Short mmCIF file of C-alpha atoms and ligand atoms in Angstrom, two decimals:
data_model
loop_
_atom_site.label_atom_id
_atom_site.label_comp_id
_atom_site.label_asym_id
_atom_site.label_seq_id
_atom_site.Cartn_x
_atom_site.Cartn_y
_atom_site.Cartn_z
CA MET A 1 -154.77 202.96 -112.81
CA ALA A 2 -152.84 200.68 -110.41
CA ALA A 3 -154.93 199.28 -107.55
CA GLU A 4 -152.99 201.23 -104.96
CA ASP A 5 -153.46 204.53 -106.80
CA LEU A 6 -157.12 203.76 -107.30
CA PHE A 7 -157.59 203.35 -103.56
CA LYS A 8 -155.67 206.56 -102.80
CA ASN A 9 -157.87 208.29 -105.33
CA VAL A 10 -161.01 206.99 -103.58
CA ILE A 11 -159.81 208.34 -100.23
CA SER A 12 -158.83 211.75 -101.56
CA HIS A 13 -162.02 212.11 -103.62
CA ALA A 14 -164.10 211.25 -100.54
CA LYS A 15 -162.36 214.03 -98.62
CA GLU A 16 -162.18 216.65 -101.36
CA TYR A 17 -165.87 216.50 -102.22
CA GLY A 18 -167.20 216.31 -98.68
CA PHE A 19 -168.10 212.62 -98.33
CA ILE A 20 -165.77 211.43 -95.54
CA PHE A 21 -163.38 213.18 -93.13
CA PRO A 22 -161.03 211.65 -90.56
CA SER A 23 -162.59 211.94 -87.10
CA SER A 24 -161.42 214.94 -85.01
CA GLU A 25 -159.04 215.92 -87.77
CA ILE A 26 -157.89 219.15 -86.10
CA TYR A 27 -156.27 216.90 -83.47
CA ASP A 28 -154.67 214.77 -86.22
CA GLY A 29 -157.54 212.29 -86.33
CA LEU A 30 -158.29 209.10 -84.45
CA SER A 31 -157.10 205.86 -85.96
CA ALA A 32 -159.78 203.96 -87.92
CA VAL A 33 -162.58 206.36 -86.93
CA TYR A 34 -164.24 208.53 -89.57
CA ASP A 35 -166.97 211.17 -89.93
CA TYR A 36 -169.46 211.26 -92.77
CA ALA A 37 -169.62 214.75 -94.26
CA GLN A 38 -172.39 216.64 -96.03
CA LEU A 39 -172.57 214.38 -99.10
CA GLY A 40 -171.42 211.22 -97.33
CA VAL A 41 -174.31 211.33 -94.91
CA LEU A 42 -176.79 211.53 -97.80
CA LEU A 43 -175.25 208.56 -99.60
CA LYS A 44 -175.05 206.57 -96.36
CA ASN A 45 -178.68 207.33 -95.47
CA ASN A 46 -179.78 206.27 -98.95
CA ILE A 47 -177.90 202.94 -98.72
CA ARG A 48 -179.41 202.29 -95.30
CA GLN A 49 -182.87 203.12 -96.57
CA TYR A 50 -182.55 200.91 -99.67
CA TRP A 51 -181.55 198.01 -97.41
CA TRP A 52 -184.24 198.75 -94.81
CA GLU A 53 -187.12 199.08 -97.26
CA ALA A 54 -186.01 195.97 -99.17
CA MET A 55 -186.05 194.04 -95.89
CA VAL A 56 -188.84 195.49 -93.81
CA ARG A 57 -191.26 196.94 -96.35
CA LEU A 58 -191.03 194.29 -99.04
CA ASN A 59 -191.15 191.27 -96.72
CA GLU A 60 -194.38 191.16 -94.80
CA ASN A 61 -192.86 188.73 -92.29
CA ILE A 62 -189.90 190.97 -91.38
CA VAL A 63 -190.22 193.76 -88.81
CA GLY A 64 -187.73 196.32 -87.53
CA LEU A 65 -186.11 197.07 -84.20
CA ASP A 66 -183.80 199.71 -82.75
CA ALA A 67 -182.16 198.27 -79.64
CA ALA A 68 -179.79 200.19 -77.37
CA ILE A 69 -176.03 200.07 -77.87
CA LEU A 70 -175.49 199.35 -74.16
CA MET A 71 -176.76 195.97 -73.02
CA HIS A 72 -176.70 193.98 -69.81
CA PRO A 73 -173.16 192.53 -69.51
CA THR A 74 -174.42 188.94 -69.22
CA THR A 75 -175.54 189.27 -72.85
CA TRP A 76 -171.90 189.00 -73.92
CA LYS A 77 -171.19 186.02 -71.72
CA ALA A 78 -174.17 184.22 -73.21
CA SER A 79 -173.29 185.16 -76.78
CA GLY A 80 -169.75 183.84 -76.36
CA HIS A 81 -168.12 187.22 -77.00
CA VAL A 82 -166.41 187.44 -73.59
CA ASP A 83 -164.67 184.11 -74.14
CA ALA A 84 -164.32 183.87 -77.87
CA PHE A 85 -164.56 187.24 -79.61
CA SER A 86 -160.89 187.62 -80.26
CA ASP A 87 -158.46 187.69 -83.14
CA PRO A 88 -155.10 185.92 -83.23
CA LEU A 89 -152.42 188.60 -83.21
CA ILE A 90 -148.73 188.45 -83.89
CA ASP A 91 -146.04 191.15 -83.60
CA ASN A 92 -142.96 191.61 -85.70
CA LYS A 93 -140.10 192.22 -83.28
CA ASP A 94 -138.14 194.42 -85.68
CA SER A 95 -140.83 196.77 -86.99
CA LYS A 96 -142.90 196.52 -83.77
CA LYS A 97 -145.94 196.27 -86.05
CA ARG A 98 -148.90 194.18 -85.03
CA TYR A 99 -150.79 191.91 -87.45
CA ARG A 100 -153.67 189.49 -87.48
CA ALA A 101 -152.01 186.12 -87.93
CA ASP A 102 -154.92 184.80 -90.03
CA VAL A 103 -154.79 187.86 -92.30
CA LEU A 104 -151.04 187.40 -92.90
CA ILE A 105 -151.72 183.84 -94.03
CA GLU A 106 -154.73 184.83 -96.12
CA ASP A 107 -152.72 187.58 -97.84
CA HIS A 108 -150.04 185.00 -98.63
CA VAL A 109 -152.69 182.78 -100.22
CA ALA A 110 -154.10 185.76 -102.15
CA LYS A 111 -150.63 186.29 -103.64
CA LEU A 112 -150.53 182.64 -104.70
CA GLU A 113 -153.95 183.02 -106.29
CA ALA A 114 -152.81 186.12 -108.15
CA LYS A 115 -150.37 183.77 -109.90
CA ILE A 116 -153.33 181.82 -111.26
CA ASP A 117 -154.76 185.04 -112.72
CA LYS A 118 -151.42 185.69 -114.43
CA GLU A 119 -151.38 182.17 -115.92
CA VAL A 120 -154.92 182.72 -117.21
CA GLN A 121 -154.01 186.05 -118.78
CA LYS A 122 -150.97 184.52 -120.49
CA ALA A 123 -153.01 181.63 -121.83
CA GLU A 124 -155.74 183.99 -123.02
CA LYS A 125 -153.16 185.83 -125.11
CA ARG A 126 -151.67 182.62 -126.45
CA PHE A 127 -154.92 180.89 -127.45
CA GLY A 128 -156.93 183.96 -128.43
CA GLU A 129 -160.55 183.28 -129.42
CA ALA A 130 -160.23 179.53 -128.85
CA PHE A 131 -159.44 179.98 -125.13
CA ASP A 132 -161.71 178.03 -122.77
CA LYS A 133 -161.13 179.42 -119.28
CA GLU A 134 -163.05 176.72 -117.44
CA GLN A 135 -161.16 173.92 -119.14
CA PHE A 136 -157.84 175.68 -118.57
CA MET A 137 -158.58 176.16 -114.86
CA SER A 138 -159.47 172.51 -114.41
CA THR A 139 -156.59 170.97 -116.37
CA ASN A 140 -153.54 173.23 -116.36
CA PRO A 141 -150.98 171.56 -114.03
CA ARG A 142 -149.52 174.84 -112.70
CA VAL A 143 -152.98 176.22 -111.86
CA LEU A 144 -153.98 172.96 -110.20
CA GLU A 145 -150.80 172.90 -108.16
CA VAL A 146 -151.28 176.47 -106.87
CA LYS A 147 -154.95 175.78 -106.12
CA GLU A 148 -154.05 172.71 -104.11
CA ARG A 149 -151.33 174.54 -102.21
CA SER A 150 -153.73 177.38 -101.31
CA GLU A 151 -156.41 174.96 -100.14
CA THR A 152 -153.96 172.99 -97.99
CA ILE A 153 -152.75 176.18 -96.30
CA LEU A 154 -156.27 177.48 -95.60
CA LYS A 155 -157.46 174.10 -94.31
CA ARG A 156 -154.52 173.83 -91.94
CA MET A 157 -155.08 177.37 -90.67
CA ALA A 158 -158.78 176.67 -90.12
CA ARG A 159 -157.96 173.47 -88.23
CA SER A 160 -155.40 175.15 -85.96
CA LEU A 161 -157.64 178.12 -85.19
CA GLU A 162 -160.55 175.83 -84.47
CA ALA A 163 -158.42 173.77 -82.09
CA GLU A 164 -156.93 176.94 -80.53
CA ASP A 165 -153.52 175.61 -81.56
CA LEU A 166 -151.85 179.03 -81.84
CA ALA A 167 -148.35 177.49 -81.88
CA ASP A 168 -149.26 175.79 -85.15
CA VAL A 169 -150.54 179.07 -86.60
CA LYS A 170 -147.09 180.53 -85.88
CA ALA A 171 -145.40 177.42 -87.30
CA LEU A 172 -147.42 177.88 -90.50
CA ILE A 173 -146.33 181.52 -90.80
CA GLU A 174 -142.72 180.39 -90.41
CA GLU A 175 -143.03 177.51 -92.87
CA LEU A 176 -144.54 179.81 -95.48
CA GLU A 177 -141.63 182.20 -94.83
CA ILE A 178 -144.00 185.14 -94.47
CA VAL A 179 -142.11 188.38 -93.88
CA CYS A 180 -143.27 191.59 -92.22
CA PRO A 181 -144.30 193.99 -95.00
CA VAL A 182 -142.61 196.85 -93.12
CA SER A 183 -139.31 195.43 -91.85
CA GLY A 184 -139.02 192.53 -94.29
CA SER A 185 -137.97 190.26 -91.39
CA LYS A 186 -139.29 186.90 -90.16
CA ASN A 187 -138.64 187.80 -86.51
CA TRP A 188 -142.12 187.04 -85.11
CA THR A 189 -143.50 186.83 -81.55
CA GLU A 190 -145.82 184.04 -80.44
CA VAL A 191 -149.46 184.25 -81.63
CA LYS A 192 -151.85 185.50 -78.90
CA GLN A 193 -155.59 185.98 -78.72
CA PHE A 194 -156.81 189.59 -78.32
CA ASN A 195 -160.41 190.41 -77.30
CA LEU A 196 -161.97 193.00 -79.57
CA MET A 197 -164.68 194.40 -77.28
CA PHE A 198 -164.49 197.95 -75.92
CA GLY A 199 -165.22 198.09 -72.20
CA THR A 200 -166.94 200.95 -70.42
CA ARG A 201 -168.63 201.60 -67.05
CA LEU A 202 -172.20 202.36 -66.11
CA GLY A 203 -172.87 204.41 -62.97
CA ALA A 204 -170.92 206.99 -61.00
CA SER A 205 -169.67 205.47 -57.76
CA ALA A 206 -166.71 203.12 -57.79
CA GLU A 207 -168.52 200.39 -55.82
CA SER A 208 -171.79 200.36 -57.73
CA ALA A 209 -170.40 200.88 -61.24
CA MET A 210 -171.10 198.05 -63.62
CA GLU A 211 -168.60 196.92 -66.24
CA LEU A 212 -170.21 197.04 -69.65
CA TYR A 213 -169.22 196.60 -73.27
CA LEU A 214 -170.07 198.69 -76.29
CA ARG A 215 -171.88 196.18 -78.50
CA PRO A 216 -169.57 194.50 -81.02
CA GLU A 217 -172.56 193.52 -83.21
CA THR A 218 -176.21 194.52 -83.37
CA ALA A 219 -177.47 190.92 -83.52
CA GLN A 220 -177.72 190.32 -79.76
CA GLY A 221 -180.20 193.21 -79.36
CA ILE A 222 -182.45 191.21 -81.68
CA PHE A 223 -182.03 187.88 -79.87
CA VAL A 224 -182.81 189.24 -76.41
CA ASN A 225 -185.96 190.88 -77.82
CA PHE A 226 -187.07 187.82 -79.77
CA LEU A 227 -190.00 186.92 -77.55
CA ASN A 228 -191.06 190.53 -76.95
CA VAL A 229 -191.36 191.11 -80.67
CA GLN A 230 -192.89 187.72 -81.42
CA LYS A 231 -195.62 188.13 -78.81
CA THR A 232 -196.47 191.83 -79.22
CA GLY A 233 -196.27 191.63 -83.01
CA ARG A 234 -198.16 188.28 -83.08
CA MET A 235 -195.43 187.01 -85.40
CA LYS A 236 -195.61 183.50 -86.79
CA ILE A 237 -192.48 181.56 -87.63
CA PRO A 238 -190.82 181.96 -90.11
CA PHE A 239 -190.28 185.66 -89.45
CA GLY A 240 -187.40 188.10 -89.29
CA ILE A 241 -186.26 191.08 -87.25
CA ALA A 242 -184.10 193.71 -88.94
CA GLN A 243 -181.95 196.34 -87.35
CA THR A 244 -179.36 198.93 -88.30
CA GLY A 245 -177.01 200.58 -85.85
CA LYS A 246 -173.55 201.25 -84.52
CA ALA A 247 -171.17 198.49 -83.43
CA PHE A 248 -167.69 198.82 -81.93
CA ARG A 249 -164.60 196.64 -82.27
CA ASN A 250 -161.09 197.35 -81.10
CA GLU A 251 -159.64 196.06 -84.37
CA ILE A 252 -155.97 195.09 -84.28
CA VAL A 253 -155.19 196.16 -87.80
CA ALA A 254 -157.36 198.97 -88.99
CA ARG A 255 -155.78 200.71 -91.89
CA GLN A 256 -158.03 200.25 -94.87
CA PHE A 257 -160.03 203.47 -94.62
CA ILE A 258 -163.70 202.70 -93.87
CA PHE A 259 -163.29 198.99 -94.68
CA ARG A 260 -162.20 198.18 -91.13
CA MET A 261 -163.23 200.74 -88.55
CA ARG A 262 -163.34 200.72 -84.78
CA GLU A 263 -166.79 202.34 -84.75
CA PHE A 264 -168.99 201.26 -87.62
CA GLU A 265 -172.57 200.55 -88.56
CA GLN A 266 -174.19 197.21 -89.29
CA MET A 267 -177.40 196.29 -91.06
CA GLU A 268 -178.48 192.91 -89.75
CA MET A 269 -181.50 190.69 -90.10
CA GLN A 270 -182.16 187.58 -88.01
CA PHE A 271 -184.66 185.17 -89.54
CA PHE A 272 -186.32 182.72 -87.12
CA ILE A 273 -187.23 179.32 -88.55
CA PRO A 274 -188.28 175.81 -87.46
CA PRO A 275 -185.30 173.51 -86.69
CA GLY A 276 -184.49 171.30 -89.66
CA THR A 277 -185.36 173.93 -92.28
CA GLN A 278 -182.06 175.80 -92.03
CA LYS A 279 -180.54 174.46 -95.28
CA THR A 280 -183.44 175.73 -97.37
CA TRP A 281 -183.60 179.13 -95.68
CA TYR A 282 -179.84 179.54 -95.79
CA ALA A 283 -179.91 178.99 -99.57
CA HIS A 284 -182.87 181.36 -99.85
CA TRP A 285 -181.13 184.23 -98.05
CA LYS A 286 -177.86 183.73 -99.91
CA GLU A 287 -179.73 184.14 -103.16
CA ALA A 288 -181.94 187.02 -101.96
CA ARG A 289 -179.00 189.03 -100.66
CA LEU A 290 -176.96 188.57 -103.84
CA LYS A 291 -180.00 189.70 -105.84
CA TRP A 292 -180.19 192.87 -103.73
CA HIS A 293 -176.55 193.64 -104.45
CA LEU A 294 -176.85 192.92 -108.17
CA SER A 295 -179.94 195.16 -108.42
CA LEU A 296 -177.64 198.15 -107.93
CA GLY A 297 -175.90 197.44 -111.23
CA LEU A 298 -172.31 197.79 -110.02
CA GLY A 299 -171.33 194.78 -112.15
CA GLN A 300 -171.81 191.06 -111.61
CA ASP A 301 -168.05 190.43 -111.80
CA ASN A 302 -167.54 192.48 -108.65
CA TYR A 303 -169.22 189.86 -106.43
CA ARG A 304 -168.43 186.31 -105.42
CA PHE A 305 -169.42 183.93 -102.64
CA HIS A 306 -166.84 182.60 -100.24
CA ASP A 307 -168.06 179.57 -98.29
CA HIS A 308 -166.41 179.29 -94.89
CA GLU A 309 -164.10 176.42 -93.96
CA LYS A 310 -163.68 177.70 -90.43
CA LEU A 311 -167.07 178.13 -88.80
CA ALA A 312 -167.69 180.46 -85.87
CA HIS A 313 -168.75 178.80 -82.62
CA TYR A 314 -172.43 179.48 -83.33
CA ALA A 315 -172.73 178.45 -86.98
CA ASP A 316 -173.49 175.28 -88.97
CA ALA A 317 -172.92 177.02 -92.31
CA ALA A 318 -171.58 180.41 -93.31
CA ALA A 319 -170.74 182.29 -96.46
CA ASP A 320 -169.50 185.76 -97.30
CA ILE A 321 -170.54 187.86 -100.21
CA GLU A 322 -167.21 189.26 -101.25
CA PHE A 323 -166.81 192.46 -103.23
CA LYS A 324 -163.94 193.49 -105.47
CA PHE A 325 -162.63 196.47 -103.50
CA PRO A 326 -159.64 198.42 -104.90
CA PHE A 327 -157.43 196.18 -102.73
CA GLY A 328 -158.99 192.91 -103.95
CA PHE A 329 -161.96 190.67 -103.12
CA LYS A 330 -162.94 191.03 -99.44
CA GLU A 331 -165.96 190.33 -97.26
CA LEU A 332 -168.85 192.74 -97.69
CA GLU A 333 -171.66 190.73 -96.11
CA GLY A 334 -171.95 187.54 -94.09
CA ILE A 335 -174.80 185.04 -94.26
CA HIS A 336 -174.77 182.65 -91.31
CA SER A 337 -176.84 179.69 -90.28
CA ARG A 338 -176.65 180.21 -86.50
CA THR A 339 -178.67 177.16 -85.38
CA ASP A 340 -180.44 177.67 -82.02
CA PHE A 341 -177.15 178.69 -80.40
CA ASP A 342 -178.07 182.26 -79.44
CA LEU A 343 -181.59 181.68 -78.16
CA SER A 344 -180.54 178.58 -76.20
CA ARG A 345 -177.65 180.38 -74.60
CA HIS A 346 -179.81 183.35 -73.61
CA GLU A 347 -182.35 180.92 -72.22
CA SER A 348 -179.75 179.22 -70.05
CA PHE A 349 -178.02 182.45 -68.90
CA SER A 350 -181.25 184.37 -68.16
CA GLY A 351 -183.35 181.49 -66.93
CA LYS A 352 -186.19 182.81 -69.17
CA LYS A 353 -187.79 180.54 -71.75
CA MET A 354 -186.93 181.55 -75.32
CA GLN A 355 -189.23 179.04 -76.99
CA TYR A 356 -191.93 179.41 -79.57
CA TYR A 357 -195.20 177.51 -79.61
CA ASP A 358 -195.86 176.34 -83.16
CA ALA A 359 -199.62 175.93 -83.51
CA GLU A 360 -199.32 174.00 -86.77
CA GLN A 361 -196.84 171.50 -85.38
CA GLU A 362 -198.60 171.59 -81.98
CA LYS A 363 -195.32 171.81 -80.08
CA SER A 364 -192.82 174.26 -78.61
CA TYR A 365 -189.25 174.56 -79.80
CA THR A 366 -186.27 176.88 -79.81
CA PRO A 367 -186.18 178.40 -83.29
CA TYR A 368 -183.15 178.21 -85.53
CA VAL A 369 -181.78 181.41 -87.06
CA ILE A 370 -180.41 182.50 -90.41
CA GLU A 371 -178.58 185.81 -90.19
CA THR A 372 -177.70 188.31 -92.90
CA SER A 373 -175.15 190.84 -91.71
CA ILE A 374 -173.69 193.65 -93.78
CA GLY A 375 -171.49 196.58 -92.83
CA LEU A 376 -173.03 199.87 -93.95
CA ASP A 377 -169.61 201.50 -94.17
CA ARG A 378 -168.24 198.63 -96.26
CA MET A 379 -171.26 198.93 -98.53
CA PHE A 380 -170.53 202.66 -98.81
CA LEU A 381 -166.94 201.87 -99.81
CA ALA A 382 -168.13 199.28 -102.35
CA VAL A 383 -170.55 201.74 -103.98
CA PHE A 384 -168.09 204.61 -103.81
CA SER A 385 -165.07 202.79 -105.21
CA ALA A 386 -166.94 201.01 -108.00
CA SER A 387 -168.67 204.25 -109.03
CA LEU A 388 -165.63 206.50 -109.19
CA GLN A 389 -164.36 206.54 -112.76
CA GLU A 390 -161.95 208.59 -114.85
CA GLU A 391 -163.23 208.85 -118.39
CA GLU A 392 -161.35 209.93 -121.49
CA LEU A 393 -163.29 212.34 -123.67
CA GLU A 394 -162.61 213.75 -127.14
CA ASN A 395 -161.52 217.05 -125.58
CA GLY A 396 -159.89 215.98 -122.34
CA SER A 397 -161.21 213.81 -119.52
CA ARG A 398 -163.75 213.87 -116.72
CA THR A 399 -164.19 212.36 -113.27
CA VAL A 400 -167.61 210.78 -112.97
CA MET A 401 -169.22 208.92 -110.10
CA ARG A 402 -171.68 206.46 -111.57
CA ILE A 403 -173.50 206.02 -108.26
CA PRO A 404 -176.71 203.98 -108.70
CA SER A 405 -179.24 206.80 -109.02
CA VAL A 406 -181.42 205.56 -106.13
CA LEU A 407 -178.41 206.06 -103.84
CA ALA A 408 -177.05 209.31 -105.28
CA PRO A 409 -176.86 212.17 -102.73
CA TYR A 410 -178.62 214.59 -105.10
CA LYS A 411 -180.99 213.32 -107.74
CA ALA A 412 -180.82 216.45 -109.90
CA ALA A 413 -179.03 219.80 -110.03
CA ILE A 414 -180.99 222.79 -111.28
CA LEU A 415 -178.74 225.23 -113.12
CA PRO A 416 -179.73 228.63 -114.58
CA LEU A 417 -177.54 229.21 -117.65
CA VAL A 418 -176.88 232.77 -116.49
CA LYS A 419 -177.50 234.57 -113.22
CA LYS A 420 -179.94 237.10 -114.73
CA ASP A 421 -182.94 237.61 -117.06
CA GLY A 422 -185.27 235.79 -114.66
CA LEU A 423 -183.50 232.42 -115.12
CA PRO A 424 -182.62 232.00 -111.40
CA GLU A 425 -186.27 232.65 -110.49
CA ILE A 426 -187.57 229.94 -112.85
CA SER A 427 -184.86 227.57 -111.59
CA LYS A 428 -185.95 228.12 -108.01
CA GLU A 429 -189.56 227.42 -108.97
CA ILE A 430 -188.38 224.08 -110.38
CA VAL A 431 -186.46 223.37 -107.17
CA ASP A 432 -189.62 224.12 -105.17
CA ALA A 433 -191.72 221.84 -107.36
CA LEU A 434 -189.30 218.89 -107.03
CA LYS A 435 -187.87 219.21 -103.52
CA TYR A 436 -190.70 217.48 -101.65
CA ASP A 437 -190.14 214.26 -103.58
CA PHE A 438 -186.45 214.40 -104.47
CA ASN A 439 -183.26 215.74 -102.95
CA VAL A 440 -182.23 218.38 -105.51
CA ILE A 441 -179.63 221.14 -105.48
CA TYR A 442 -179.51 224.61 -106.98
CA ASP A 443 -176.22 225.92 -108.37
CA GLU A 444 -175.61 229.19 -110.22
CA LYS A 445 -171.84 229.61 -109.74
CA ASP A 446 -169.32 229.33 -112.64
CA ALA A 447 -169.79 228.43 -116.30
CA VAL A 448 -172.34 225.70 -116.92
CA GLY A 449 -169.68 223.25 -118.21
CA ARG A 450 -167.85 223.45 -114.89
CA ARG A 451 -171.06 222.98 -112.99
CA TYR A 452 -171.76 219.81 -115.03
CA ARG A 453 -168.30 218.49 -114.13
CA ARG A 454 -168.87 219.18 -110.46
CA GLN A 455 -172.18 217.32 -110.49
CA ASP A 456 -170.53 214.40 -112.37
CA ALA A 457 -167.87 214.24 -109.66
CA ILE A 458 -170.46 213.87 -106.90
CA GLY A 459 -172.67 211.45 -108.80
CA THR A 460 -175.77 213.58 -109.55
CA PRO A 461 -177.68 211.59 -112.20
CA PHE A 462 -179.37 214.60 -113.87
CA CYS A 463 -178.61 218.25 -114.54
CA ILE A 464 -181.56 220.46 -115.46
CA THR A 465 -180.46 223.61 -117.26
CA VAL A 466 -182.73 226.63 -117.53
CA ASP A 467 -182.01 229.00 -120.44
CA HIS A 468 -183.73 231.79 -122.36
CA GLN A 469 -185.83 229.36 -124.37
CA THR A 470 -187.31 228.16 -121.07
CA ILE A 471 -189.03 231.55 -120.65
CA GLU A 472 -190.68 231.10 -124.02
CA ASP A 473 -191.76 227.47 -124.09
CA GLN A 474 -191.41 226.11 -120.53
CA THR A 475 -188.81 223.52 -121.57
CA VAL A 476 -185.38 222.80 -120.09
CA THR A 477 -182.29 220.82 -121.04
CA LEU A 478 -182.04 217.52 -119.23
CA ARG A 479 -178.45 216.20 -119.16
CA HIS A 480 -177.77 212.56 -118.30
CA ARG A 481 -174.70 211.98 -116.11
CA ASP A 482 -173.67 208.62 -117.55
CA ASN A 483 -173.62 209.35 -121.28
CA MET A 484 -173.70 213.17 -121.10
CA GLN A 485 -176.56 213.20 -123.60
CA GLN A 486 -178.88 216.17 -123.50
CA GLU A 487 -182.52 216.37 -124.38
CA ARG A 488 -185.12 219.10 -124.33
CA ILE A 489 -188.11 218.33 -122.14
CA ALA A 490 -191.05 220.21 -120.67
CA ILE A 491 -190.78 221.36 -117.06
CA ALA A 492 -194.08 219.61 -116.46
CA GLU A 493 -192.48 216.24 -117.30
CA LEU A 494 -189.50 216.50 -114.94
CA GLY A 495 -191.27 214.95 -111.97
CA GLN A 496 -192.30 211.89 -114.00
CA VAL A 497 -188.80 211.36 -115.40
CA LEU A 498 -187.22 211.53 -111.96
CA GLN A 499 -189.91 209.31 -110.48
CA LYS A 500 -189.15 206.62 -113.07
CA GLU A 501 -185.36 206.85 -112.98
CA VAL A 502 -184.30 207.68 -109.45
CA SER A 503 -187.13 207.12 -106.99
CA LEU A 504 -186.90 204.50 -104.30
CA SER A 505 -190.30 203.12 -105.29
CA SER A 506 -189.31 202.37 -108.86
CA TRP A 507 -186.03 200.73 -107.74
CA LEU A 508 -187.90 198.61 -105.19
CA LYS A 509 -190.33 197.53 -107.91
CA LYS A 510 -187.39 196.54 -110.14
CA LEU A 511 -185.89 194.56 -107.26
CA GLU A 512 -189.08 192.54 -106.87
CA ALA A 513 -189.68 192.09 -110.61
P1 ATP B 1 -163.76 190.49 -90.93
O1 ATP B 1 -163.45 189.04 -91.15
O2 ATP B 1 -163.52 191.38 -92.13
O3 ATP B 1 -163.18 191.04 -89.65
P2 ATP B 1 -166.16 189.63 -89.66
O4 ATP B 1 -166.30 188.28 -90.28
O5 ATP B 1 -165.60 189.77 -88.30
O6 ATP B 1 -165.33 190.58 -90.67
P3 ATP B 1 -168.92 189.88 -89.06
O7 ATP B 1 -168.71 189.73 -87.62
O8 ATP B 1 -169.53 188.78 -89.84
O9 ATP B 1 -167.54 190.37 -89.75
O10 ATP B 1 -169.73 191.24 -89.29
C1 ATP B 1 -170.68 191.39 -90.31
C2 ATP B 1 -170.35 192.54 -91.24
O11 ATP B 1 -170.02 193.72 -90.51
C3 ATP B 1 -169.12 192.27 -92.10
O12 ATP B 1 -169.50 191.55 -93.26
C4 ATP B 1 -168.66 193.66 -92.44
O13 ATP B 1 -169.37 194.19 -93.56
C5 ATP B 1 -169.04 194.47 -91.23
N1 ATP B 1 -167.87 194.72 -90.38
C6 ATP B 1 -167.33 193.88 -89.48
N2 ATP B 1 -166.28 194.45 -88.87
C7 ATP B 1 -166.16 195.70 -89.40
C8 ATP B 1 -165.28 196.80 -89.17
N3 ATP B 1 -164.33 196.73 -88.26
N4 ATP B 1 -165.47 197.93 -89.89
C9 ATP B 1 -166.45 198.02 -90.80
N5 ATP B 1 -167.31 197.02 -91.05
C10 ATP B 1 -167.19 195.88 -90.37
#
C-alpha cells in the first residue's frame, strides 16, 4: 500500500474502531485536537504505564511527580520560552498557506535522500546477492554527491537559525527553488518568528488578573520542584524525576493527525548529575531509551538516531529517536543534555538557591541534567501505525493489529460458541476469574469467525472460545492473534498463559533481562 493510503487507513481505522475521534466533532472538529475513544484510552493508558513503570519502578533512583499545568509566569521567562520558543514561519502569497520554514527545507532534503534509496534499490537489483550496501553508500559518486548536498543545506539552515538570520533562511528556500505544495508557486513572504505558547488569564478582575501560559512542556514543573523533591525524598545525585502530563503548543502547521497536536501529552524524565559527567549519562540514556523502544518488538528497522546539528539554547548535545511513521522517519523522542541551564536560570530569576550539596565531593554545585522526552500521542501513533496490517489469507484477507500484547486494549476476548446450552454462563465465569488481573471482554454476537476478525482488528492477542466440549472436560480453545493457531487448554491454565504472555510484570522482566 502506498504511504499516503497507509496513513489514511490508520486514521480511518482509528475512528471506525473507537480509538480516536476528532475533538468536538459535532461542531466540525477543532484543528489538531483529538479525543481518545473507548479503545484509544486503554491503549494510551497502557503505553503511559509501560513507560512509567520502566522509569519509576525499575530505577530505584527515579521518582515521580505530577505538577500543575498552570505555573507562575516567571517560569517561562527563566526557561527561555517567552523569548525563544518560536518557530520560523513563512506564508505563500498565492495559496495563503502558512508553513514552518525549517520544515520546508527539511522536506526538500528528505526528497533528495529518497533519491539515495532509489539508487540503492537499483543497485540491489543489478548486483543481486553480491551487493554490499555499506560499500555502495560510501563509494557511489551519485550517492556521495546527494549526501554532501543534503548536509550542506542542513548545516546552512542550522547556522542561519542559530544566528537568527531569517533573511538567509528565506534566501535558502529561494535558492533551492522550493515551491508551495498547494499553489505550486515560489511567491513567499519574509520568514518571521512565531511564539508557540498559549496565553490565558488567572483571576477575575481586569486589574488583578495575571497573564499566564498553558505549559508548552512538562519539564519546567520538574525543575522548579528539584529541591523540594531532593530534600523531602532524601535523593542523592545521580537521580531522576519523571512526569507525564498535558502540554500545549500553538503549532503553525498541524495536519499530521496525532503526530503534531495543539494539546498533547508528554512523558519526560529529568536526570540530575554532577557537572562533567554529562557525556557518560547522555550515552547511557540514549541506549536505555532505544532499548525500551526495541523491547516492544515493532521492528529494529523502524528506529534510527538523529543527532542534532542545531542545538536548542539550553543544550550541549541532543539526539532524536526517529520512528518510521507512514509519512517517513520523524522525531518520536528527544534526548537532551541540558547542562545546568534550567536550574541556574531558575536560581537567578527566583533568587532561591538551586544547588545540591554533594557529601562525597564535599562541595555544593548546580547539577547538570539529561532529559528524555517523548510524546505519548506520537508513541500511540507509532504503535498504532506499525501494528496495523492487512494480511492475505488462503481464503481472503484479514485486518490485524499486531499491538505488543502488553499494550493491547483487551488481553483476551471470551466467546461462547453459541448463545445457549449454558455456554454464556461458563464464559462469564471465565471473565470473572480473569478480570481482576487482565482487561478482558465478553462477546456473544455474530458467528465466531466474525468475532475473531473483530478482535484481530482491535489487537486482542487471545480469543478464548467456549464450546460444548468445555462442559465435559473444562477445556477451551485458545486462539493466537498473530498466527491464528488454535490450541485446546484447560480453563485452569488460562491465568498462567496470560500472565506469561501479556502481563506488565513479565514484559518488565524481559526489559531488564
Ligand atoms: P518537533 O521538532 O517535531 O516540533 P520538538 O523538537 O519541538 O518536536 P520537543 O520539544 O523535544 O519536540 O518535545 C519532546 C517530545 O514531545 C517530542 O519528541 C514529541 O514526541 C512530543 N511533541 C512535541 N510537540 C508535539 C506536538 N505538537 N504534538 C504531539 N507531540 C509533540
